[in-house]
Amino acid sequence: MMELLKQLQKNSFFLFFLIFFFASDNSLAKIFSNNLELNGSFTQGGLLFGKTNSKNKVIFKDKNIFVNDNGDFILAIGRDNELENSIIIQGIEKKEIHKIKISKRKYKIQRIDGLPKNKVTPNEQEMKRIKKESKKIKNSKNMFLNETLYKSGFIWPVKGIITGKYGNQRILNGKPRRPHYGLDIAAKSGTKIVSPSDAKVTLIMEDSFFNGKMIILNHGLGMNSIYSHLKKINVKEGDKIKKGDLIAEVGSTGRSTGPHLDWRINIYSVAIDPELLLLNQPDF
Ligand SMILES: [Zn+2]
């Protein structure tokens, strides 16, 4: 009997160790050197939270990445990102080049039929309106805010059934269209939507062609999030909001076949996968 107990104890310790190891594996920061630590999802559609000396310059994909006074910065790994990237850390005296490996994702093909014809193939006048609206949206996405509001962490903005995943290739009414960069969460019309993280409201649109009623939130250092097809909006441009604050209600405005929230997270204009962020966020 004692022998059995001992054996069990040993095994459960091992099991505990294994569970601990696997559970913590994804959220562990990868330390490349004294000058570079990255935390997040090293996969297509992932987001990497970086730390360096605030005096260092960070160059990723030939672009200078903003580093704040704490040494924080964010890197977006796009839907079709290369499977290896270099990160250059340029210090006052020395330069380091680090390679990061990115794992490949598989995306599904999603067919949606029954959309109004003009929402798939807009006419000339509608195209003009779409161009105007996308400029506004782009400007809002590119708005820079030197704050790290995202460090409050992320929760689901609404609970529901996921009907569209990030990255899906889309065929609308039989016509191939751009991949879907949002996460579609179906819920009853009027279901409350909360802010998933601390944020500043940077754009409200009451009637955009594709997105209907929509909100853009800024979480700092280039991170923004978009909420589309809303029934009702409960915030104003310029509002500072906290994680969990009510922002809107689920609806079906714009190009939509039923009540759902289309939720997107971008670093400037590069869309990342909100689901990955929720699953694999660091302890800020
Ligand atoms: Zn969507």
PDB file of C-alpha atoms and ligand atoms in Angstrom:
ATOM      1  CA  MET A   1       0.000   0.000   0.000  1.00  0.00           C
ATOM      2  CA  MET A   2       2.730   2.458   0.981  1.00  0.00           C
ATOM      3  CA  GLU A   3       4.587   1.535  -2.151  1.00  0.00           C
ATOM      4  CA  LEU A   4       1.511   2.345  -4.266  1.00  0.00           C
ATOM      5  CA  LEU A   5       1.038   5.704  -2.570  1.00  0.00           C
ATOM      6  CA  LYS A   6       4.649   6.602  -3.103  1.00  0.00           C
ATOM      7  CA  GLN A   7       4.355   5.632  -6.742  1.00  0.00           C
ATOM      8  CA  LEU A   8       1.213   7.721  -7.120  1.00  0.00           C
ATOM      9  CA  GLN A   9       2.852  10.680  -5.437  1.00  0.00           C
ATOM     10  CA  LYS A  10       5.806  10.449  -7.768  1.00  0.00           C
ATOM     11  CA  ASN A  11       3.564  10.217 -10.811  1.00  0.00           C
ATOM     12  CA  SER A  12       1.334  13.074  -9.814  1.00  0.00           C
ATOM     13  CA  PHE A  13       4.375  15.199  -9.198  1.00  0.00           C
ATOM     14  CA  PHE A  14       5.558  14.340 -12.690  1.00  0.00           C
ATOM     15  CA  LEU A  15       2.104  15.035 -14.093  1.00  0.00           C
ATOM     16  CA  PHE A  16       1.965  18.354 -12.292  1.00  0.00           C
ATOM     17  CA  PHE A  17       5.357  19.228 -13.697  1.00  0.00           C
ATOM     18  CA  LEU A  18       4.226  18.318 -17.215  1.00  0.00           C
ATOM     19  CA  ILE A  19       1.012  20.348 -16.973  1.00  0.00           C
ATOM     20  CA  PHE A  20       2.943  23.275 -15.556  1.00  0.00           C
ATOM     21  CA  PHE A  21       5.522  22.986 -18.309  1.00  0.00           C
ATOM     22  CA  PHE A  22       2.986  22.915 -21.139  1.00  0.00           C
ATOM     23  CA  ALA A  23       0.704  25.522 -19.644  1.00  0.00           C
ATOM     24  CA  SER A  24       3.508  27.983 -19.202  1.00  0.00           C
ATOM     25  CA  ASP A  25       5.390  27.214 -22.385  1.00  0.00           C
ATOM     26  CA  ASN A  26       3.469  29.625 -24.609  1.00  0.00           C
ATOM     27  CA  SER A  27       3.410  32.522 -22.196  1.00  0.00           C
ATOM     28  CA  LEU A  28       7.125  32.394 -21.427  1.00  0.00           C
ATOM     29  CA  ALA A  29       9.136  35.297 -22.690  1.00  0.00           C
ATOM     30  CA  LYS A  30      11.896  34.448 -25.102  1.00  0.00           C
ATOM     31  CA  ILE A  31      15.093  36.128 -24.073  1.00  0.00           C
ATOM     32  CA  PHE A  32      17.431  36.676 -27.014  1.00  0.00           C
ATOM     33  CA  SER A  33      20.006  38.854 -25.235  1.00  0.00           C
ATOM     34  CA  ASN A  34      20.282  41.584 -22.592  1.00  0.00           C
ATOM     35  CA  ASN A  35      18.844  43.846 -25.268  1.00  0.00           C
ATOM     36  CA  LEU A  36      15.910  41.821 -26.529  1.00  0.00           C
ATOM     37  CA  GLU A  37      13.043  39.974 -24.916  1.00  0.00           C
ATOM     38  CA  LEU A  38       9.905  38.983 -26.870  1.00  0.00           C
ATOM     39  CA  ASN A  39       6.651  37.687 -25.450  1.00  0.00           C
ATOM     40  CA  GLY A  40       3.640  36.420 -27.393  1.00  0.00           C
ATOM     41  CA  SER A  41       2.697  34.193 -30.353  1.00  0.00           C
ATOM     42  CA  PHE A  42       5.525  33.402 -32.773  1.00  0.00           C
ATOM     43  CA  THR A  43       3.055  32.470 -35.477  1.00  0.00           C
ATOM     44  CA  GLN A  44       1.282  34.065 -38.457  1.00  0.00           C
ATOM     45  CA  GLY A  45      -1.389  36.394 -37.080  1.00  0.00           C
ATOM     46  CA  GLY A  46       0.543  36.679 -33.820  1.00  0.00           C
ATOM     47  CA  LEU A  47       1.588  39.627 -31.755  1.00  0.00           C
ATOM     48  CA  LEU A  48       4.946  40.038 -30.028  1.00  0.00           C
ATOM     49  CA  PHE A  49       5.438  42.326 -27.056  1.00  0.00           C
ATOM     50  CA  GLY A  50       9.064  43.404 -26.901  1.00  0.00           C
ATOM     51  CA  LYS A  51      11.343  44.795 -24.277  1.00  0.00           C
ATOM     52  CA  THR A  52      14.708  46.461 -24.840  1.00  0.00           C
ATOM     53  CA  ASN A  53      16.779  49.282 -23.425  1.00  0.00           C
ATOM     54  CA  SER A  54      14.807  52.464 -24.157  1.00  0.00           C
ATOM     55  CA  LYS A  55      17.905  53.995 -25.757  1.00  0.00           C
ATOM     56  CA  ASN A  56      18.070  51.248 -28.404  1.00  0.00           C
ATOM     57  CA  LYS A  57      16.609  51.481 -31.878  1.00  0.00           C
ATOM     58  CA  VAL A  58      14.519  48.530 -33.045  1.00  0.00           C
ATOM     59  CA  ILE A  59      14.265  47.744 -36.757  1.00  0.00           C
ATOM     60  CA  PHE A  60      11.817  45.102 -37.999  1.00  0.00           C
ATOM     61  CA  LYS A  61      11.048  44.521 -41.687  1.00  0.00           C
ATOM     62  CA  ASP A  62      13.074  47.620 -42.608  1.00  0.00           C
ATOM     63  CA  LYS A  63      10.940  49.793 -40.372  1.00  0.00           C
ATOM     64  CA  ASN A  64      11.882  51.708 -37.256  1.00  0.00           C
ATOM     65  CA  ILE A  65       9.672  50.495 -34.430  1.00  0.00           C
ATOM     66  CA  PHE A  66       8.724  52.984 -31.719  1.00  0.00           C
ATOM     67  CA  VAL A  67      10.279  52.160 -28.332  1.00  0.00           C
ATOM     68  CA  ASN A  68       8.823  53.964 -25.321  1.00  0.00           C
ATOM     69  CA  ASP A  69      10.669  55.273 -22.231  1.00  0.00           C
ATOM     70  CA  ASN A  70      10.225  51.877 -20.544  1.00  0.00           C
ATOM     71  CA  GLY A  71      11.763  50.006 -23.474  1.00  0.00           C
ATOM     72  CA  ASP A  72       8.366  48.588 -24.556  1.00  0.00           C
ATOM     73  CA  PHE A  73       7.508  47.993 -28.203  1.00  0.00           C
ATOM     74  CA  ILE A  74       5.095  45.857 -30.264  1.00  0.00           C
ATOM     75  CA  LEU A  75       5.686  43.761 -33.393  1.00  0.00           C
ATOM     76  CA  ALA A  76       2.852  42.490 -35.585  1.00  0.00           C
ATOM     77  CA  ILE A  77       3.162  39.187 -37.414  1.00  0.00           C
ATOM     78  CA  GLY A  78       0.788  39.394 -40.377  1.00  0.00           C
ATOM     79  CA  ARG A  79      -1.507  36.734 -41.803  1.00  0.00           C
ATOM     80  CA  ASP A  80       0.993  35.798 -44.522  1.00  0.00           C
ATOM     81  CA  ASN A  81       4.188  36.812 -42.735  1.00  0.00           C
ATOM     82  CA  GLU A  82       7.471  35.211 -43.880  1.00  0.00           C
ATOM     83  CA  LEU A  83       8.514  32.245 -41.731  1.00  0.00           C
ATOM     84  CA  GLU A  84      11.692  33.920 -40.573  1.00  0.00           C
ATOM     85  CA  ASN A  85      12.403  37.556 -39.748  1.00  0.00           C
ATOM     86  CA  SER A  86      15.376  39.541 -38.501  1.00  0.00           C
ATOM     87  CA  ILE A  87      15.146  42.038 -35.703  1.00  0.00           C
ATOM     88  CA  ILE A  88      17.921  44.603 -35.547  1.00  0.00           C
ATOM     89  CA  ILE A  89      18.679  46.166 -32.187  1.00  0.00           C
ATOM     90  CA  GLN A  90      20.861  49.197 -32.739  1.00  0.00           C
ATOM     91  CA  GLY A  91      22.516  50.370 -29.533  1.00  0.00           C
ATOM     92  CA  ILE A  92      24.758  53.390 -29.070  1.00  0.00           C
ATOM     93  CA  GLU A  93      27.834  51.212 -29.393  1.00  0.00           C
ATOM     94  CA  LYS A  94      26.808  47.914 -30.867  1.00  0.00           C
ATOM     95  CA  LYS A  95      24.317  46.377 -33.222  1.00  0.00           C
ATOM     96  CA  GLU A  96      22.644  43.010 -32.722  1.00  0.00           C
ATOM     97  CA  ILE A  97      20.765  41.020 -35.317  1.00  0.00           C
ATOM     98  CA  HIS A  98      18.379  38.354 -34.041  1.00  0.00           C
ATOM     99  CA  LYS A  99      16.459  35.876 -36.152  1.00  0.00           C
ATOM    100  CA  ILE A 100      12.966  34.835 -35.146  1.00  0.00           C
ATOM    101  CA  LYS A 101      11.114  31.814 -36.483  1.00  0.00           C
ATOM    102  CA  ILE A 102       7.418  32.165 -37.311  1.00  0.00           C
ATOM    103  CA  SER A 103       5.170  29.118 -37.553  1.00  0.00           C
ATOM    104  CA  LYS A 104       2.852  28.721 -40.531  1.00  0.00           C
ATOM    105  CA  ARG A 105      -0.946  28.824 -40.216  1.00  0.00           C
ATOM    106  CA  LYS A 106      -3.535  27.126 -42.396  1.00  0.00           C
ATOM    107  CA  TYR A 107      -6.576  29.167 -43.302  1.00  0.00           C
ATOM    108  CA  LYS A 108      -9.946  27.823 -44.326  1.00  0.00           C
ATOM    109  CA  ILE A 109     -12.103  28.846 -47.246  1.00  0.00           C
ATOM    110  CA  GLN A 110     -15.418  30.315 -46.114  1.00  0.00           C
ATOM    111  CA  ARG A 111     -18.385  30.750 -48.447  1.00  0.00           C
ATOM    112  CA  ILE A 112     -21.089  33.266 -47.617  1.00  0.00           C
ATOM    113  CA  ASP A 113     -24.130  33.526 -49.865  1.00  0.00           C
ATOM    114  CA  GLY A 114     -27.247  35.639 -49.781  1.00  0.00           C
ATOM    115  CA  LEU A 115     -25.516  39.006 -49.393  1.00  0.00           C
ATOM    116  CA  PRO A 116     -27.165  41.955 -51.196  1.00  0.00           C
ATOM    117  CA  LYS A 117     -25.532  42.245 -54.644  1.00  0.00           C
ATOM    118  CA  ASN A 118     -24.269  45.800 -54.122  1.00  0.00           C
ATOM    119  CA  LYS A 119     -22.486  44.800 -50.877  1.00  0.00           C
ATOM    120  CA  VAL A 120     -20.312  42.413 -52.906  1.00  0.00           C
ATOM    121  CA  THR A 121     -20.012  44.429 -56.134  1.00  0.00           C
ATOM    122  CA  PRO A 122     -20.658  48.090 -55.264  1.00  0.00           C
ATOM    123  CA  ASN A 123     -21.568  50.605 -58.008  1.00  0.00           C
ATOM    124  CA  GLU A 124     -19.509  53.688 -58.904  1.00  0.00           C
ATOM    125  CA  GLN A 125     -21.180  56.007 -56.433  1.00  0.00           C
ATOM    126  CA  GLU A 126     -20.884  53.466 -53.650  1.00  0.00           C
ATOM    127  CA  MET A 127     -17.186  52.997 -54.519  1.00  0.00           C
ATOM    128  CA  LYS A 128     -16.655  56.736 -53.958  1.00  0.00           C
ATOM    129  CA  ARG A 129     -18.297  56.499 -50.559  1.00  0.00           C
ATOM    130  CA  ILE A 130     -16.245  53.380 -49.683  1.00  0.00           C
ATOM    131  CA  LYS A 131     -12.978  55.159 -50.600  1.00  0.00           C
ATOM    132  CA  LYS A 132     -13.854  58.128 -48.381  1.00  0.00           C
ATOM    133  CA  GLU A 133     -14.757  55.865 -45.491  1.00  0.00           C
ATOM    134  CA  SER A 134     -11.671  53.684 -45.795  1.00  0.00           C
ATOM    135  CA  LYS A 135      -9.462  56.784 -45.680  1.00  0.00           C
ATOM    136  CA  LYS A 136     -11.048  57.791 -42.377  1.00  0.00           C
ATOM    137  CA  ILE A 137     -10.618  54.259 -41.043  1.00  0.00           C
ATOM    138  CA  LYS A 138      -6.995  54.104 -42.201  1.00  0.00           C
ATOM    139  CA  ASN A 139      -6.186  57.437 -40.541  1.00  0.00           C
ATOM    140  CA  SER A 140      -7.667  56.226 -37.297  1.00  0.00           C
ATOM    141  CA  LYS A 141      -5.702  52.939 -37.446  1.00  0.00           C
ATOM    142  CA  ASN A 142      -2.472  54.857 -38.004  1.00  0.00           C
ATOM    143  CA  MET A 143      -3.083  57.236 -35.105  1.00  0.00           C
ATOM    144  CA  PHE A 144      -0.197  57.029 -32.666  1.00  0.00           C
ATOM    145  CA  LEU A 145      -0.716  57.089 -28.912  1.00  0.00           C
ATOM    146  CA  ASN A 146       2.327  56.965 -26.623  1.00  0.00           C
ATOM    147  CA  GLU A 147       0.613  54.940 -23.914  1.00  0.00           C
ATOM    148  CA  THR A 148       0.528  51.255 -23.016  1.00  0.00           C
ATOM    149  CA  LEU A 149      -3.199  50.921 -22.264  1.00  0.00           C
ATOM    150  CA  TYR A 150      -3.026  47.324 -23.626  1.00  0.00           C
ATOM    151  CA  LYS A 151      -1.106  46.362 -20.486  1.00  0.00           C
ATOM    152  CA  SER A 152      -4.460  46.127 -18.695  1.00  0.00           C
ATOM    153  CA  GLY A 153      -4.732  42.773 -20.577  1.00  0.00           C
ATOM    154  CA  PHE A 154      -7.513  41.477 -22.840  1.00  0.00           C
ATOM    155  CA  ILE A 155     -10.910  39.867 -22.226  1.00  0.00           C
ATOM    156  CA  TRP A 156     -13.644  38.826 -24.695  1.00  0.00           C
ATOM    157  CA  PRO A 157     -15.739  41.853 -25.754  1.00  0.00           C
ATOM    158  CA  VAL A 158     -18.804  39.624 -26.057  1.00  0.00           C
ATOM    159  CA  LYS A 159     -19.628  35.960 -25.521  1.00  0.00           C
ATOM    160  CA  GLY A 160     -21.127  34.087 -28.460  1.00  0.00           C
ATOM    161  CA  ILE A 161     -20.493  31.584 -31.195  1.00  0.00           C
ATOM    162  CA  ILE A 162     -17.457  32.126 -33.399  1.00  0.00           C
ATOM    163  CA  THR A 163     -18.783  32.056 -36.964  1.00  0.00           C
ATOM    164  CA  GLY A 164     -15.771  33.518 -38.780  1.00  0.00           C
ATOM    165  CA  LYS A 165     -12.136  33.033 -37.930  1.00  0.00           C
ATOM    166  CA  TYR A 166      -9.205  35.335 -38.552  1.00  0.00           C
ATOM    167  CA  GLY A 167      -7.556  34.724 -41.905  1.00  0.00           C
ATOM    168  CA  ASN A 168     -10.370  32.810 -43.633  1.00  0.00           C
ATOM    169  CA  GLN A 169     -10.286  33.083 -47.397  1.00  0.00           C
ATOM    170  CA  ARG A 170     -13.684  34.422 -48.430  1.00  0.00           C
ATOM    171  CA  ILE A 171     -16.015  33.704 -51.293  1.00  0.00           C
ATOM    172  CA  LEU A 172     -18.990  36.065 -51.154  1.00  0.00           C
ATOM    173  CA  ASN A 173     -21.997  35.204 -53.335  1.00  0.00           C
ATOM    174  CA  GLY A 174     -19.595  32.992 -55.333  1.00  0.00           C
ATOM    175  CA  LYS A 175     -16.979  35.746 -55.874  1.00  0.00           C
ATOM    176  CA  PRO A 176     -13.486  35.477 -54.315  1.00  0.00           C
ATOM    177  CA  ARG A 177     -12.868  38.448 -52.020  1.00  0.00           C
ATOM    178  CA  ARG A 178     -10.141  39.633 -49.611  1.00  0.00           C
ATOM    179  CA  PRO A 179      -9.388  37.322 -46.671  1.00  0.00           C
ATOM    180  CA  HIS A 180     -11.310  38.039 -43.495  1.00  0.00           C
ATOM    181  CA  TYR A 181      -9.151  39.792 -40.926  1.00  0.00           C
ATOM    182  CA  GLY A 182     -11.681  39.868 -38.119  1.00  0.00           C
ATOM    183  CA  LEU A 183     -13.142  37.437 -35.655  1.00  0.00           C
ATOM    184  CA  ASP A 184     -16.912  37.092 -36.094  1.00  0.00           C
ATOM    185  CA  ILE A 185     -18.823  36.409 -32.889  1.00  0.00           C
ATOM    186  CA  ALA A 186     -22.537  35.731 -33.365  1.00  0.00           C
ATOM    187  CA  ALA A 187     -24.852  36.833 -30.551  1.00  0.00           C
ATOM    188  CA  LYS A 188     -28.434  38.059 -30.182  1.00  0.00           C
ATOM    189  CA  SER A 189     -29.167  41.552 -31.426  1.00  0.00           C
ATOM    190  CA  GLY A 190     -28.739  43.967 -28.519  1.00  0.00           C
ATOM    191  CA  THR A 191     -26.188  41.848 -26.618  1.00  0.00           C
ATOM    192  CA  LYS A 192     -23.851  44.122 -24.676  1.00  0.00           C
ATOM    193  CA  ILE A 193     -20.269  44.566 -25.931  1.00  0.00           C
ATOM    194  CA  VAL A 194     -17.563  45.633 -23.497  1.00  0.00           C
ATOM    195  CA  SER A 195     -14.118  47.050 -24.123  1.00  0.00           C
ATOM    196  CA  PRO A 196     -11.651  44.130 -24.008  1.00  0.00           C
ATOM    197  CA  SER A 197      -8.882  46.360 -22.632  1.00  0.00           C
ATOM    198  CA  ASP A 198      -8.230  49.946 -21.498  1.00  0.00           C
ATOM    199  CA  ALA A 199      -8.474  52.276 -24.479  1.00  0.00           C
ATOM    200  CA  LYS A 200      -9.163  55.654 -26.004  1.00  0.00           C
ATOM    201  CA  VAL A 201     -12.034  55.949 -28.509  1.00  0.00           C
ATOM    202  CA  THR A 202     -10.559  57.310 -31.747  1.00  0.00           C
ATOM    203  CA  LEU A 203     -13.328  56.846 -34.309  1.00  0.00           C
ATOM    204  CA  ILE A 204     -17.097  56.442 -34.395  1.00  0.00           C
ATOM    205  CA  MET A 205     -18.920  55.882 -37.684  1.00  0.00           C
ATOM    206  CA  GLU A 206     -22.700  55.768 -37.601  1.00  0.00           C
ATOM    207  CA  ASP A 207     -23.289  54.341 -41.078  1.00  0.00           C
ATOM    208  CA  SER A 208     -20.314  52.984 -43.007  1.00  0.00           C
ATOM    209  CA  PHE A 209     -20.954  50.956 -46.160  1.00  0.00           C
ATOM    210  CA  PHE A 210     -19.313  47.679 -45.110  1.00  0.00           C
ATOM    211  CA  ASN A 211     -19.045  47.972 -41.326  1.00  0.00           C
ATOM    212  CA  GLY A 212     -22.320  49.744 -40.554  1.00  0.00           C
ATOM    213  CA  LYS A 213     -22.119  51.362 -37.119  1.00  0.00           C
ATOM    214  CA  MET A 214     -18.533  50.986 -35.967  1.00  0.00           C
ATOM    215  CA  ILE A 215     -16.020  51.955 -33.279  1.00  0.00           C
ATOM    216  CA  ILE A 216     -12.224  52.115 -33.341  1.00  0.00           C
ATOM    217  CA  LEU A 217     -10.366  51.968 -30.020  1.00  0.00           C
ATOM    218  CA  ASN A 218      -6.702  52.819 -29.526  1.00  0.00           C
ATOM    219  CA  HIS A 219      -4.730  50.758 -26.991  1.00  0.00           C
ATOM    220  CA  GLY A 220      -1.389  52.512 -27.482  1.00  0.00           C
ATOM    221  CA  LEU A 221       1.928  51.994 -29.319  1.00  0.00           C
ATOM    222  CA  GLY A 222       0.067  51.378 -32.589  1.00  0.00           C
ATOM    223  CA  MET A 223      -2.440  48.840 -31.280  1.00  0.00           C
ATOM    224  CA  ASN A 224      -6.062  49.480 -32.219  1.00  0.00           C
ATOM    225  CA  SER A 225      -9.250  47.432 -32.294  1.00  0.00           C
ATOM    226  CA  ILE A 226     -12.396  47.656 -34.438  1.00  0.00           C
ATOM    227  CA  TYR A 227     -16.026  46.728 -33.621  1.00  0.00           C
ATOM    228  CA  SER A 228     -18.433  46.545 -36.583  1.00  0.00           C
ATOM    229  CA  HIS A 229     -22.100  45.900 -37.492  1.00  0.00           C
ATOM    230  CA  LEU A 230     -23.251  47.450 -34.191  1.00  0.00           C
ATOM    231  CA  LYS A 231     -26.852  48.178 -33.312  1.00  0.00           C
ATOM    232  CA  LYS A 232     -26.064  50.906 -30.802  1.00  0.00           C
ATOM    233  CA  ILE A 233     -22.918  52.791 -29.746  1.00  0.00           C
ATOM    234  CA  ASN A 234     -22.482  53.828 -26.111  1.00  0.00           C
ATOM    235  CA  VAL A 235     -19.230  55.842 -26.304  1.00  0.00           C
ATOM    236  CA  LYS A 236     -17.991  59.044 -27.948  1.00  0.00           C
ATOM    237  CA  GLU A 237     -14.809  59.930 -29.814  1.00  0.00           C
ATOM    238  CA  GLY A 238     -12.127  60.981 -27.323  1.00  0.00           C
ATOM    239  CA  ASP A 239     -13.568  58.964 -24.412  1.00  0.00           C
ATOM    240  CA  LYS A 240     -11.061  57.166 -22.213  1.00  0.00           C
ATOM    241  CA  ILE A 241     -12.462  53.805 -21.253  1.00  0.00           C
ATOM    242  CA  LYS A 242     -11.505  50.913 -18.992  1.00  0.00           C
ATOM    243  CA  LYS A 243     -11.420  47.182 -19.636  1.00  0.00           C
ATOM    244  CA  GLY A 244     -14.973  45.849 -19.142  1.00  0.00           C
ATOM    245  CA  ASP A 245     -16.739  49.176 -19.827  1.00  0.00           C
ATOM    246  CA  LEU A 246     -19.888  48.948 -21.978  1.00  0.00           C
ATOM    247  CA  ILE A 247     -19.152  50.295 -25.476  1.00  0.00           C
ATOM    248  CA  ALA A 248     -21.933  49.037 -27.759  1.00  0.00           C
ATOM    249  CA  GLU A 249     -24.621  46.485 -28.622  1.00  0.00           C
ATOM    250  CA  VAL A 250     -24.444  43.655 -31.173  1.00  0.00           C
ATOM    251  CA  GLY A 251     -26.311  44.359 -34.409  1.00  0.00           C
ATOM    252  CA  SER A 252     -26.332  43.561 -38.114  1.00  0.00           C
ATOM    253  CA  THR A 253     -25.627  46.926 -39.774  1.00  0.00           C
ATOM    254  CA  GLY A 254     -23.463  47.184 -42.927  1.00  0.00           C
ATOM    255  CA  ARG A 255     -22.436  44.078 -44.887  1.00  0.00           C
ATOM    256  CA  SER A 256     -23.822  41.407 -42.599  1.00  0.00           C
ATOM    257  CA  THR A 257     -26.202  38.465 -42.852  1.00  0.00           C
ATOM    258  CA  GLY A 258     -27.207  38.345 -39.178  1.00  0.00           C
ATOM    259  CA  PRO A 259     -26.440  39.833 -35.759  1.00  0.00           C
ATOM    260  CA  HIS A 260     -22.757  39.412 -34.889  1.00  0.00           C
ATOM    261  CA  LEU A 261     -19.727  41.350 -33.793  1.00  0.00           C
ATOM    262  CA  ASP A 262     -16.830  41.624 -36.226  1.00  0.00           C
ATOM    263  CA  TRP A 263     -13.845  42.247 -33.941  1.00  0.00           C
ATOM    264  CA  ARG A 264     -10.437  43.159 -35.297  1.00  0.00           C
ATOM    265  CA  ILE A 265      -7.125  43.983 -33.717  1.00  0.00           C
ATOM    266  CA  ASN A 266      -4.415  45.758 -35.686  1.00  0.00           C
ATOM    267  CA  ILE A 267      -0.977  47.151 -35.179  1.00  0.00           C
ATOM    268  CA  TYR A 268      -1.436  50.256 -37.291  1.00  0.00           C
ATOM    269  CA  SER A 269      -2.821  48.596 -40.438  1.00  0.00           C
ATOM    270  CA  VAL A 270      -1.542  45.040 -39.891  1.00  0.00           C
ATOM    271  CA  ALA A 271      -4.335  42.795 -38.630  1.00  0.00           C
ATOM    272  CA  ILE A 272      -3.467  40.151 -36.052  1.00  0.00           C
ATOM    273  CA  ASP A 273      -5.623  37.323 -34.656  1.00  0.00           C
ATOM    274  CA  PRO A 274      -7.633  38.446 -31.595  1.00  0.00           C
ATOM    275  CA  GLU A 275      -8.220  34.815 -30.579  1.00  0.00           C
ATOM    276  CA  LEU A 276      -4.470  34.167 -30.391  1.00  0.00           C
ATOM    277  CA  LEU A 277      -3.970  37.253 -28.283  1.00  0.00           C
ATOM    278  CA  LEU A 278      -6.630  36.145 -25.804  1.00  0.00           C
ATOM    279  CA  LEU A 279      -5.206  32.621 -25.580  1.00  0.00           C
ATOM    280  CA  ASN A 280      -1.623  33.640 -25.294  1.00  0.00           C
ATOM    281  CA  GLN A 281      -1.254  36.998 -23.629  1.00  0.00           C
ATOM    282  CA  PRO A 282       1.699  37.754 -21.403  1.00  0.00           C
ATOM    283  CA  ASP A 283       1.429  38.921 -17.792  1.00  0.00           C
ATOM    284  CA  PHE A 284       2.090  42.560 -18.461  1.00  0.00           C
TER     285      PHE A 284
HETATM  286 ZN    ZN B   1     -16.520  39.743 -40.056  1.00  0.00          ZN
END
